[in-house]
């Protein structure tokens, strides 16, 4: 417990501390278990790959009376020559390598889900930054739609199979691949859930990380993508991954999962399906393949449109100055707070009319790290005049921003698998607030602050001592990107964006709310609440990567 010179005490937010202490195991313990699981999976992948390559090569004995068949003319006239004229003399026991043209395990497997898993693991320490997404933007949101939407892509794929629409696999192979996908996902998710033992945001149960609903949704979306997105139309992929993303967002809005849970669940869902389909290729080989993939490698000159899930870091060192009217209470502090580095997650989609020009939209959530807001309370200056006996809670150290934009997208595919891009967008941003909570315990007094009698009746009160509230504002943006096609319509994108907005922040200082409880009989107590507005031009530079479905 820290005590200031004027006896104002401070402590870290009990809610945040409770959340941290509720972790059943320290960071190193669960992190090491995940590392062990990763090594086991990698070993299994290596063993399966070796087995696949060994089974791919057969040694076939050459027969002495082999006959060659050759198409000479359009009528396919067949002719034969004696063996000596066809090839050099060989020993009957000699062998030759004969390669079966079967789908290979390593060629069909993609690793697009691994970065999402990594983002979920690394973002676990930052989960409290977006904890208030539910409370701030849609506090009334409560829906069970996510319980059903998670299965929608799989229901669509199965319905197309039942109706006889030709996809990648026959019914038997489709059921086997799907069953393995969900089984692998369930095993991985539940193992991690009960190993990490992380509390949910709503404090209901300790099985938050990773999100099972999101993992299920991305398994279903990847099945739809492989069966019909790659063979019939890429719009199936767009629909499937769109529904899966909506499932993850709803899990956060329902206050059931942290953002790190959702990202890790998405990655596990994709990788489980990729592994299951690779195993199907190993087991079934060519059996049960009905329709070929239209394109294994994306040609960005013909398929520049995309849907992406993106992540980035936000650079910012802009400050909000301390209003002069606040200084008699907070002391001579030049800056009230500073925007530190932030994290952005979001979705982006663009439709191109030709290989060069298109229109697109993006929706993203930015968690800004707030610095120095606690300084006037933890280390009050000599000129500060904080009320005595008051403790201060810093509920969080982040400020949330929700952004949406629409605009012109440009592309220059300078190679079939590589493209440069640019964009010019206009949109809106919504900044939410951050506050410093105060708590005071005392005894009720009869009379006024100048003349009173202590009743010895105890009271406890809490209130917002300092509040910084954002607003809605116009947002202009531009940026550039570099896209590399992967395989199976997947692409990777690195981007650099610059956004500008002119926001107004409302600052409210309420230092004496406690007097209403300590002197309930006093009338006409002076109103000491101070409100100031600061206009601020905000420039945000974001650098990040995106996982894309090209179509």
Coordinates of C-alpha atoms in Angstrom, one line a residue:
X1 CA 0.0 0.0 0.0
X2 CA 1.4 3.3 -1.1
X3 CA 0.6 6.5 0.9
X4 CA 1.1 10.0 -0.4
X5 CA 2.2 13.0 1.5
X6 CA -1.4 14.0 2.2
X7 CA -2.4 10.6 3.3
X8 CA -4.2 9.7 0.1
X9 CA -3.6 6.0 -0.4
X10 CA -3.4 4.2 -3.7
X11 CA -3.7 0.6 -4.8
X12 CA -3.9 -1.3 -8.0
X13 CA -7.3 -2.2 -9.3
X14 CA -8.6 -5.2 -7.4
X15 CA -10.5 -6.5 -10.4
X16 CA -7.4 -6.7 -12.5
X17 CA -5.5 -8.3 -9.6
X18 CA -8.2 -10.8 -9.0
X19 CA -8.2 -11.8 -12.6
X20 CA -4.5 -12.3 -12.5
X21 CA -4.5 -14.2 -9.3
X22 CA -7.3 -16.5 -10.6
X23 CA -4.9 -18.1 -13.0
X24 CA -4.4 -21.6 -11.7
X25 CA -0.9 -21.9 -13.0
X26 CA 2.0 -19.5 -13.6
X27 CA 2.8 -18.3 -17.1
X28 CA 5.8 -20.6 -17.4
X29 CA 3.9 -23.8 -16.5
X30 CA 1.1 -23.5 -19.1
X31 CA 3.5 -22.0 -21.7
X32 CA 5.8 -25.0 -21.3
X33 CA 2.9 -27.4 -21.7
X34 CA 1.9 -25.7 -25.0
X35 CA 5.5 -25.9 -26.2
X36 CA 5.5 -29.6 -25.4
X37 CA 2.3 -30.1 -27.4
X38 CA 3.8 -28.2 -30.3
X39 CA 6.9 -30.4 -30.3
X40 CA 4.7 -33.6 -30.2
X41 CA 2.6 -32.3 -33.1
X42 CA 5.7 -31.4 -35.2
X43 CA 7.2 -34.9 -34.5
X44 CA 4.0 -36.5 -35.6
X45 CA 3.9 -34.4 -38.8
X46 CA 7.5 -35.3 -39.5
X47 CA 6.9 -39.0 -39.0
X48 CA 3.8 -39.0 -41.2
X49 CA 5.6 -37.1 -43.9
X50 CA 8.4 -39.6 -43.9
X51 CA 5.9 -42.4 -44.1
X52 CA 4.2 -40.8 -47.0
X53 CA 7.4 -40.3 -48.9
X54 CA 8.5 -43.8 -48.3
X55 CA 5.1 -45.2 -49.5
X56 CA 5.3 -43.0 -52.5
X57 CA 8.3 -44.7 -54.1
X58 CA 7.9 -48.3 -55.4
X59 CA 10.5 -50.5 -56.9
X60 CA 9.0 -52.4 -59.8
X61 CA 10.9 -55.2 -61.6
X62 CA 11.4 -54.6 -65.3
X63 CA 10.0 -57.4 -67.5
X64 CA 12.2 -58.8 -70.3
X65 CA 9.3 -58.8 -72.8
X66 CA 8.2 -55.2 -72.2
X67 CA 6.4 -53.6 -75.1
X68 CA 6.3 -49.9 -75.9
X69 CA 3.1 -48.3 -77.2
X70 CA 3.4 -45.1 -79.1
X71 CA 0.8 -42.7 -80.7
X72 CA 2.2 -42.0 -84.2
X73 CA -0.8 -40.5 -85.9
X74 CA -4.3 -39.3 -85.1
X75 CA -5.6 -42.8 -85.5
X76 CA -3.3 -43.9 -82.6
X77 CA -1.7 -46.7 -84.6
X78 CA 0.0 -49.2 -82.2
X79 CA 3.3 -50.7 -83.0
X80 CA 5.9 -52.7 -81.0
X81 CA 9.6 -53.2 -81.2
X82 CA 11.8 -55.8 -79.7
X83 CA 13.2 -55.0 -76.3
X84 CA 16.9 -54.5 -77.4
X85 CA 15.8 -51.8 -79.8
X86 CA 13.9 -50.0 -77.2
X87 CA 16.4 -49.8 -74.4
X88 CA 19.9 -50.9 -73.3
X89 CA 20.3 -54.4 -72.2
X90 CA 19.3 -55.0 -68.5
X91 CA 19.5 -57.6 -66.0
X92 CA 16.1 -59.2 -65.1
X93 CA 16.7 -58.5 -61.5
X94 CA 17.4 -54.7 -62.1
X95 CA 14.8 -52.4 -60.7
X96 CA 13.6 -48.8 -61.6
X97 CA 12.0 -46.1 -59.5
X98 CA 8.3 -45.8 -60.3
X99 CA 6.5 -42.7 -58.7
X100 CA 2.8 -42.9 -58.1
X101 CA 1.0 -39.6 -58.8
X102 CA -0.8 -39.5 -55.5
X103 CA -1.7 -36.4 -53.5
X104 CA 1.3 -35.8 -51.2
X105 CA 0.9 -35.1 -47.5
X106 CA 3.3 -32.1 -47.5
X107 CA 1.9 -30.6 -50.7
X108 CA -1.8 -30.6 -49.5
X109 CA -1.0 -29.3 -45.9
X110 CA -0.9 -25.6 -45.3
X111 CA 0.3 -23.8 -42.2
X112 CA -2.0 -20.7 -42.4
X113 CA -3.4 -21.3 -38.9
X114 CA -0.1 -21.2 -37.1
X115 CA 0.3 -17.4 -37.0
X116 CA -3.2 -17.1 -35.6
X117 CA -2.3 -19.5 -32.8
X118 CA 0.9 -17.6 -32.1
X119 CA -1.1 -14.3 -32.0
X120 CA -3.4 -15.9 -29.5
X121 CA -0.6 -17.1 -27.3
X122 CA 1.3 -13.9 -27.4
X123 CA -1.8 -11.8 -27.0
X124 CA -2.9 -13.5 -23.8
X125 CA -0.9 -11.1 -21.7
X126 CA -2.7 -8.2 -23.4
X127 CA -6.3 -9.5 -23.0
X128 CA -7.4 -7.0 -20.4
X129 CA -6.9 -4.2 -23.0
X130 CA -10.1 -5.2 -24.8
X131 CA -12.0 -6.6 -21.8
X132 CA -14.4 -3.6 -22.0
X133 CA -15.3 -4.2 -25.6
X134 CA -18.6 -5.7 -24.4
X135 CA -19.4 -3.0 -21.8
X136 CA -18.3 0.1 -23.9
X137 CA -19.6 -0.5 -27.4
X138 CA -22.6 -2.9 -27.1
X139 CA -23.4 -3.2 -23.3
X140 CA -26.9 -4.6 -24.0
X141 CA -25.6 -7.3 -26.4
X142 CA -26.6 -10.8 -25.4
X143 CA -27.3 -13.5 -28.0
X144 CA -27.2 -17.2 -28.4
X145 CA -26.8 -17.0 -32.2
X146 CA -23.1 -17.9 -32.0
X147 CA -24.2 -21.3 -30.6
X148 CA -25.7 -22.1 -34.1
X149 CA -23.6 -19.9 -36.5
X150 CA -20.5 -21.9 -35.6
X151 CA -22.0 -24.9 -37.5
X152 CA -23.4 -22.9 -40.4
X153 CA -20.5 -23.4 -42.9
X154 CA -20.4 -27.2 -42.2
X155 CA -24.2 -27.3 -42.6
X156 CA -23.9 -25.6 -46.0
X157 CA -21.2 -28.0 -47.1
X158 CA -23.1 -31.0 -46.0
X159 CA -26.3 -29.7 -47.6
X160 CA -24.5 -29.3 -50.9
X161 CA -23.2 -32.9 -50.6
X162 CA -26.7 -34.2 -49.9
X163 CA -28.1 -32.3 -52.9
X164 CA -25.5 -33.8 -55.2
X165 CA -23.5 -30.7 -55.9
X166 CA -20.0 -32.0 -56.9
X167 CA -17.3 -30.9 -54.4
X168 CA -13.8 -32.0 -53.9
X169 CA -14.6 -35.4 -52.2
X170 CA -17.1 -38.2 -52.5
X171 CA -19.5 -38.7 -49.6
X172 CA -17.3 -41.3 -47.8
X173 CA -14.2 -39.3 -48.1
X174 CA -16.0 -36.1 -47.1
X175 CA -17.4 -37.7 -44.0
X176 CA -14.0 -39.2 -43.0
X177 CA -12.2 -35.9 -43.5
X178 CA -14.8 -33.9 -41.6
X179 CA -14.9 -36.4 -38.7
X180 CA -11.1 -36.3 -38.4
X181 CA -11.1 -32.5 -38.5
X182 CA -13.6 -32.1 -35.7
X183 CA -11.9 -34.9 -33.7
X184 CA -8.4 -33.3 -33.9
X185 CA -9.8 -29.9 -33.1
X186 CA -11.7 -31.2 -30.0
X187 CA -8.7 -33.1 -28.7
X188 CA -6.4 -30.1 -29.0
X189 CA -8.9 -27.5 -27.7
X190 CA -9.9 -29.5 -24.6
X191 CA -6.4 -30.5 -23.8
X192 CA -5.3 -26.8 -23.7
X193 CA -8.5 -25.6 -22.0
X194 CA -8.0 -27.9 -19.0
X195 CA -4.2 -27.3 -18.9
X196 CA -4.2 -23.5 -19.0
X197 CA -7.3 -23.3 -16.8
X198 CA -8.0 -19.7 -17.6
X199 CA -11.0 -17.8 -16.2
X200 CA -13.6 -16.4 -18.6
X201 CA -14.2 -12.7 -18.8
X202 CA -17.5 -13.1 -17.1
X203 CA -15.9 -15.1 -14.3
X204 CA -18.2 -18.1 -14.9
X205 CA -15.8 -21.0 -15.6
X206 CA -12.1 -21.7 -16.0
X207 CA -12.1 -23.0 -19.5
X208 CA -11.7 -19.8 -21.5
X209 CA -8.5 -20.4 -23.6
X210 CA -8.9 -21.2 -26.4
X211 CA -12.4 -20.6 -27.7
X212 CA -14.1 -23.9 -28.7
X213 CA -16.9 -22.1 -30.5
X214 CA -14.4 -20.2 -32.7
X215 CA -12.4 -23.4 -33.3
X216 CA -15.5 -25.2 -34.4
X217 CA -16.5 -22.4 -36.7
X218 CA -13.1 -22.3 -38.4
X219 CA -13.1 -26.0 -38.8
X220 CA -16.4 -25.7 -40.6
X221 CA -15.3 -22.8 -42.7
X222 CA -12.1 -24.6 -43.8
X223 CA -14.1 -27.7 -44.7
X224 CA -16.4 -25.5 -46.9
X225 CA -13.4 -23.8 -48.4
X226 CA -11.7 -27.0 -49.3
X227 CA -14.7 -28.8 -50.6
X228 CA -16.4 -26.0 -52.6
X229 CA -14.4 -22.8 -52.3
X230 CA -11.4 -24.4 -54.2
X231 CA -13.5 -26.4 -56.7
X232 CA -16.8 -24.5 -57.4
X233 CA -16.6 -20.9 -56.4
X234 CA -14.4 -18.8 -54.0
X235 CA -17.5 -17.1 -52.7
X236 CA -18.1 -20.2 -50.6
X237 CA -14.8 -19.5 -48.9
X238 CA -15.8 -15.9 -48.4
X239 CA -19.1 -16.9 -46.8
X240 CA -17.6 -19.6 -44.6
X241 CA -14.8 -17.5 -43.2
X242 CA -17.1 -14.6 -42.8
X243 CA -19.5 -16.6 -40.7
X244 CA -16.6 -18.0 -38.7
X245 CA -15.3 -14.5 -38.0
X246 CA -18.7 -13.4 -36.9
X247 CA -18.8 -16.3 -34.4
X248 CA -15.6 -15.2 -32.8
X249 CA -16.7 -11.6 -32.6
X250 CA -20.0 -12.7 -30.9
X251 CA -18.1 -14.7 -28.4
X252 CA -16.3 -11.6 -27.3
X253 CA -19.5 -9.4 -27.4
X254 CA -21.2 -12.0 -25.2
X255 CA -18.4 -11.5 -22.7
X256 CA -17.5 -15.2 -22.9
X257 CA -14.0 -15.0 -24.4
X258 CA -11.0 -12.8 -24.5
X259 CA -9.6 -11.8 -27.9
X260 CA -6.6 -14.1 -27.4
X261 CA -9.0 -17.0 -27.0
X262 CA -10.6 -16.3 -30.3
X263 CA -7.4 -15.9 -32.3
X264 CA -6.0 -19.2 -30.9
X265 CA -9.3 -21.0 -31.5
X266 CA -9.4 -19.8 -35.1
X267 CA -5.8 -21.0 -35.7
X268 CA -6.5 -24.4 -34.2
X269 CA -9.7 -24.8 -36.2
X270 CA -7.9 -24.1 -39.5
X271 CA -4.8 -26.3 -38.7
X272 CA -7.0 -29.2 -37.5
X273 CA -8.8 -29.3 -40.8
X274 CA -5.6 -28.9 -42.8
X275 CA -4.1 -31.8 -40.9
X276 CA -7.2 -34.0 -41.3
X277 CA -7.4 -33.4 -45.1
X278 CA -3.6 -34.1 -45.4
X279 CA -4.2 -37.4 -43.6
X280 CA -7.1 -38.1 -46.0
X281 CA -4.7 -37.6 -48.9
X282 CA -2.3 -40.0 -47.3
X283 CA -4.9 -42.7 -46.5
X284 CA -7.3 -42.4 -49.5
X285 CA -4.7 -41.3 -52.1
X286 CA -6.7 -40.7 -55.3
X287 CA -9.8 -42.5 -54.2
X288 CA -12.9 -40.4 -53.6
X289 CA -11.6 -37.2 -55.3
X290 CA -14.5 -36.0 -57.4
X291 CA -13.6 -32.5 -58.6
X292 CA -10.1 -31.0 -59.0
X293 CA -9.1 -27.7 -57.5
X294 CA -9.4 -24.8 -59.9
X295 CA -6.2 -23.2 -58.7
X296 CA -3.7 -24.4 -56.1
X297 CA -1.6 -21.3 -56.4
X298 CA -3.4 -18.0 -56.6
X299 CA -2.6 -15.8 -59.6
X300 CA -3.0 -12.3 -58.1
X301 CA -3.4 -10.8 -61.5
X302 CA -6.7 -12.6 -62.0
X303 CA -7.8 -13.0 -58.3
X304 CA -6.9 -9.7 -56.6
X305 CA -10.1 -9.6 -54.4
X306 CA -9.7 -10.8 -50.9
X307 CA -11.1 -11.2 -47.4
X308 CA -8.6 -10.9 -44.6
X309 CA -8.2 -11.2 -40.8
X310 CA -5.4 -8.8 -39.9
X311 CA -3.3 -7.8 -36.9
X312 CA -0.9 -4.9 -36.4
X313 CA 0.9 -2.8 -33.9
X314 CA 0.0 0.9 -33.5
X315 CA 2.8 3.5 -33.0
X316 CA 1.8 6.7 -31.1
X317 CA 3.4 9.1 -28.6
X318 CA 0.7 11.8 -28.6
X319 CA -0.2 13.5 -25.3
X320 CA -3.2 15.2 -23.7
X321 CA -2.1 18.2 -21.7
X322 CA -3.3 18.8 -18.2
X323 CA -5.9 21.6 -18.1
X324 CA -4.9 24.6 -15.9
X325 CA -8.2 24.1 -14.0
X326 CA -7.1 20.6 -12.9
X327 CA -3.7 21.7 -11.6
X328 CA -4.9 23.0 -8.1
X329 CA -6.0 19.4 -7.4
X330 CA -3.5 17.2 -9.4
X331 CA -0.5 19.5 -9.0
X332 CA 1.8 20.9 -11.6
X333 CA 1.7 18.0 -14.1
X334 CA 2.2 19.1 -17.7
X335 CA 0.6 16.1 -19.4
X336 CA -2.3 14.1 -18.1
X337 CA -1.8 11.0 -20.3
X338 CA 0.0 9.8 -23.3
X339 CA -1.0 7.3 -26.1
X340 CA 1.6 4.6 -26.1
X341 CA 1.9 1.7 -28.4
X342 CA -1.3 -0.1 -29.3
X343 CA -2.6 -3.3 -30.8
X344 CA -5.1 -3.6 -33.7
X345 CA -7.2 -6.5 -34.8
X346 CA -9.8 -6.5 -37.5
X347 CA -11.2 -7.7 -40.8
X348 CA -10.8 -6.2 -44.3
X349 CA -12.4 -7.1 -47.6
X350 CA -12.0 -5.7 -51.1
X351 CA -13.6 -6.5 -54.5
X352 CA -11.6 -5.6 -57.6
X353 CA -13.3 -4.8 -60.9
X354 CA -10.0 -5.6 -62.7
X355 CA -6.5 -6.5 -61.5
X356 CA -5.8 -2.9 -60.6
X357 CA -8.8 -1.0 -59.1
X358 CA -11.4 -2.0 -56.6
X359 CA -13.4 -0.9 -53.5
X360 CA -13.1 -2.2 -50.0
X361 CA -14.0 -1.8 -46.4
X362 CA -12.4 -2.6 -43.0
X363 CA -13.6 -2.9 -39.4
X364 CA -11.0 -2.9 -36.7
X365 CA -10.6 -2.6 -32.9
X366 CA -7.6 -0.7 -31.5
X367 CA -6.5 -1.0 -28.0
X368 CA -4.3 2.0 -27.1
X369 CA -2.0 1.7 -24.2
X370 CA -2.3 4.7 -21.9
X371 CA 0.8 6.0 -20.1
X372 CA 1.3 8.4 -17.2
X373 CA -2.3 8.6 -16.1
X374 CA -1.4 7.2 -12.7
X375 CA 1.5 9.5 -12.2
X376 CA -0.4 12.4 -10.3
X377 CA -1.8 9.8 -7.9
X378 CA 1.1 7.4 -7.4
X379 CA 3.7 10.2 -7.1
X380 CA 1.8 13.4 -6.3
X381 CA 3.7 16.6 -6.7
X382 CA 4.3 19.0 -3.9
X383 CA 1.6 21.3 -5.3
X384 CA -1.1 18.6 -5.4
X385 CA -4.2 18.8 -3.2
X386 CA -5.7 15.3 -3.2
X387 CA -8.3 14.6 -0.6
X388 CA -7.1 12.7 2.5
X389 CA -7.9 9.1 3.1
X390 CA -8.9 8.4 -0.5
X391 CA -7.6 5.3 -2.4
X392 CA -7.4 5.3 -6.2
X393 CA -8.1 2.4 -8.5
X394 CA -6.7 2.2 -12.0
X395 CA -9.3 -0.1 -13.6
X396 CA -7.2 -0.5 -16.8
X397 CA -4.4 1.0 -18.7
X398 CA -6.0 0.9 -22.2
X399 CA -8.3 3.1 -24.3
X400 CA -10.5 1.4 -26.9
X401 CA -11.1 2.7 -30.4
X402 CA -13.6 1.2 -32.9
X403 CA -12.9 2.1 -36.5
X404 CA -14.7 1.5 -39.8
X405 CA -13.8 2.7 -43.3
X406 CA -14.7 2.5 -47.0
X407 CA -12.7 3.5 -50.0
X408 CA -10.7 2.9 -53.1
X409 CA -8.2 0.0 -53.3
X410 CA -5.4 -0.3 -55.8
X411 CA -3.2 -3.2 -56.8
X412 CA -0.2 -3.8 -59.1
X413 CA 0.4 -7.5 -59.6
X414 CA 4.0 -7.3 -60.8
X415 CA 4.3 -11.1 -60.7
X416 CA 1.7 -13.9 -60.7
X417 CA 2.2 -14.5 -57.0
X418 CA 3.2 -11.1 -55.8
X419 CA 1.4 -7.7 -55.7
X420 CA 1.8 -4.2 -54.4
X421 CA -1.3 -2.4 -53.1
X422 CA -2.5 0.9 -51.9
X423 CA -5.7 2.4 -50.5
X424 CA -7.4 5.7 -49.8
X425 CA -10.3 5.4 -47.3
X426 CA -12.7 7.6 -45.3
X427 CA -14.6 6.4 -42.3
X428 CA -15.4 7.0 -38.6
X429 CA -13.8 6.2 -35.3
X430 CA -15.3 6.0 -31.9
X431 CA -13.1 6.5 -28.8
X432 CA -14.4 5.2 -25.5
X433 CA -13.4 6.4 -22.1
X434 CA -11.0 5.6 -19.3
X435 CA -11.3 6.6 -15.7
X436 CA -9.6 6.7 -12.3
X437 CA -11.9 5.4 -9.6
X438 CA -11.7 6.7 -6.0
X439 CA -12.9 5.1 -2.8
X440 CA -13.2 6.7 0.6
X441 CA -14.2 5.3 4.0
X442 CA -15.2 7.6 6.8
X443 CA -17.9 8.5 9.4
X444 CA -21.1 10.4 8.8
X445 CA -21.1 13.9 10.2
X446 CA -24.0 16.0 11.2
X447 CA -23.7 19.6 10.1
X448 CA -21.5 21.3 7.5
X449 CA -17.8 21.0 6.7
X450 CA -17.2 24.2 8.7
X451 CA -19.3 23.1 11.8
X452 CA -20.2 19.4 12.4
X453 CA -20.7 16.7 15.0
X454 CA -19.3 13.2 14.3
X455 CA -22.1 10.5 14.5
X456 CA -19.5 7.7 14.3
X457 CA -21.7 6.0 11.7
X458 CA -19.4 4.5 9.0
X459 CA -19.8 4.9 5.3
X460 CA -18.0 3.8 2.2
X461 CA -18.3 5.4 -1.2
X462 CA -16.8 5.0 -4.7
X463 CA -16.9 7.4 -7.6
X464 CA -15.1 8.4 -10.8
X465 CA -12.4 10.8 -9.6
X466 CA -11.1 11.5 -13.2
X467 CA -12.7 10.6 -16.5
X468 CA -11.4 10.9 -20.0
X469 CA -14.1 10.3 -22.6
X470 CA -13.6 10.2 -26.4
X471 CA -16.1 10.9 -29.2
X472 CA -17.0 10.0 -32.8
X473 CA -14.9 11.7 -35.5
X474 CA -14.2 11.6 -39.2
X475 CA -11.2 9.3 -40.1
X476 CA -9.1 9.5 -43.2
X477 CA -6.6 6.8 -44.1
X478 CA -4.1 5.7 -46.7
X479 CA -1.6 2.9 -46.8
X480 CA 0.4 0.4 -48.9
X481 CA 0.7 -3.4 -48.8
X482 CA 2.7 -6.3 -50.2
X483 CA 0.8 -9.5 -50.9
X484 CA 2.3 -12.9 -51.5
X485 CA 0.1 -15.8 -52.7
X486 CA 0.5 -19.0 -50.8
X487 CA -1.6 -22.0 -51.9
X488 CA -5.2 -23.1 -51.9
X489 CA -6.3 -19.5 -52.4
X490 CA -4.5 -18.4 -49.2
X491 CA -2.3 -15.3 -49.3
X492 CA -0.2 -13.4 -46.8
X493 CA -0.2 -9.6 -46.7
X494 CA 2.1 -7.1 -44.9
X495 CA 0.8 -3.6 -44.7
X496 CA 1.7 -0.1 -43.5
X497 CA -1.2 2.3 -42.9
X498 CA -1.4 5.9 -41.8
X499 CA -4.7 7.2 -40.4
X500 CA -5.7 10.7 -39.3
X501 CA -8.6 11.9 -37.2
X502 CA -9.5 15.1 -35.3
X503 CA -11.0 14.0 -32.0
X504 CA -12.4 15.8 -29.0
X505 CA -11.8 14.4 -25.5
X506 CA -13.9 15.4 -22.6
X507 CA -12.1 15.5 -19.3
X508 CA -14.0 15.5 -16.0
X509 CA -12.5 15.9 -12.5
X510 CA -14.7 15.3 -9.5
X511 CA -12.5 15.5 -6.4
X512 CA -15.2 15.9 -3.7
X513 CA -18.0 13.4 -4.4
X514 CA -17.4 12.0 -0.9
X515 CA -18.7 15.1 0.8
X516 CA -22.3 14.1 -0.2
X517 CA -22.0 11.0 2.0
X518 CA -20.0 12.5 4.8
X519 CA -22.2 15.5 5.2
X520 CA -25.7 14.4 4.2
X521 CA -27.4 17.2 6.1
X522 CA -25.4 19.9 4.5
X523 CA -27.3 21.8 1.8
X524 CA -25.8 23.8 -1.1
X525 CA -22.4 22.1 -1.0
X526 CA -20.2 23.8 -3.6
X527 CA -20.0 22.0 -6.9
X528 CA -16.4 21.2 -7.4
X529 CA -16.8 19.1 -10.6
X530 CA -14.6 20.5 -13.4
X531 CA -15.2 19.7 -17.1
X532 CA -12.8 20.5 -19.9
X533 CA -12.7 19.7 -23.6
X534 CA -9.4 19.1 -25.5
X535 CA -9.3 18.8 -29.3
X536 CA -6.6 16.6 -30.6
X537 CA -5.3 15.7 -34.0
X538 CA -4.4 12.1 -34.0
X539 CA -2.0 10.4 -36.4
X540 CA -1.7 6.6 -36.2
X541 CA 0.9 4.6 -37.9
X542 CA 0.1 0.8 -38.0
X543 CA 2.4 -2.0 -39.2
X544 CA 1.1 -5.5 -39.4
X545 CA 0.2 -8.7 -41.3
X546 CA -3.0 -10.3 -42.6
X547 CA -4.2 -13.8 -43.4
X548 CA -6.1 -13.5 -46.7
X549 CA -8.5 -15.6 -48.8
X550 CA -8.1 -14.4 -52.4
X551 CA -10.9 -14.8 -54.9

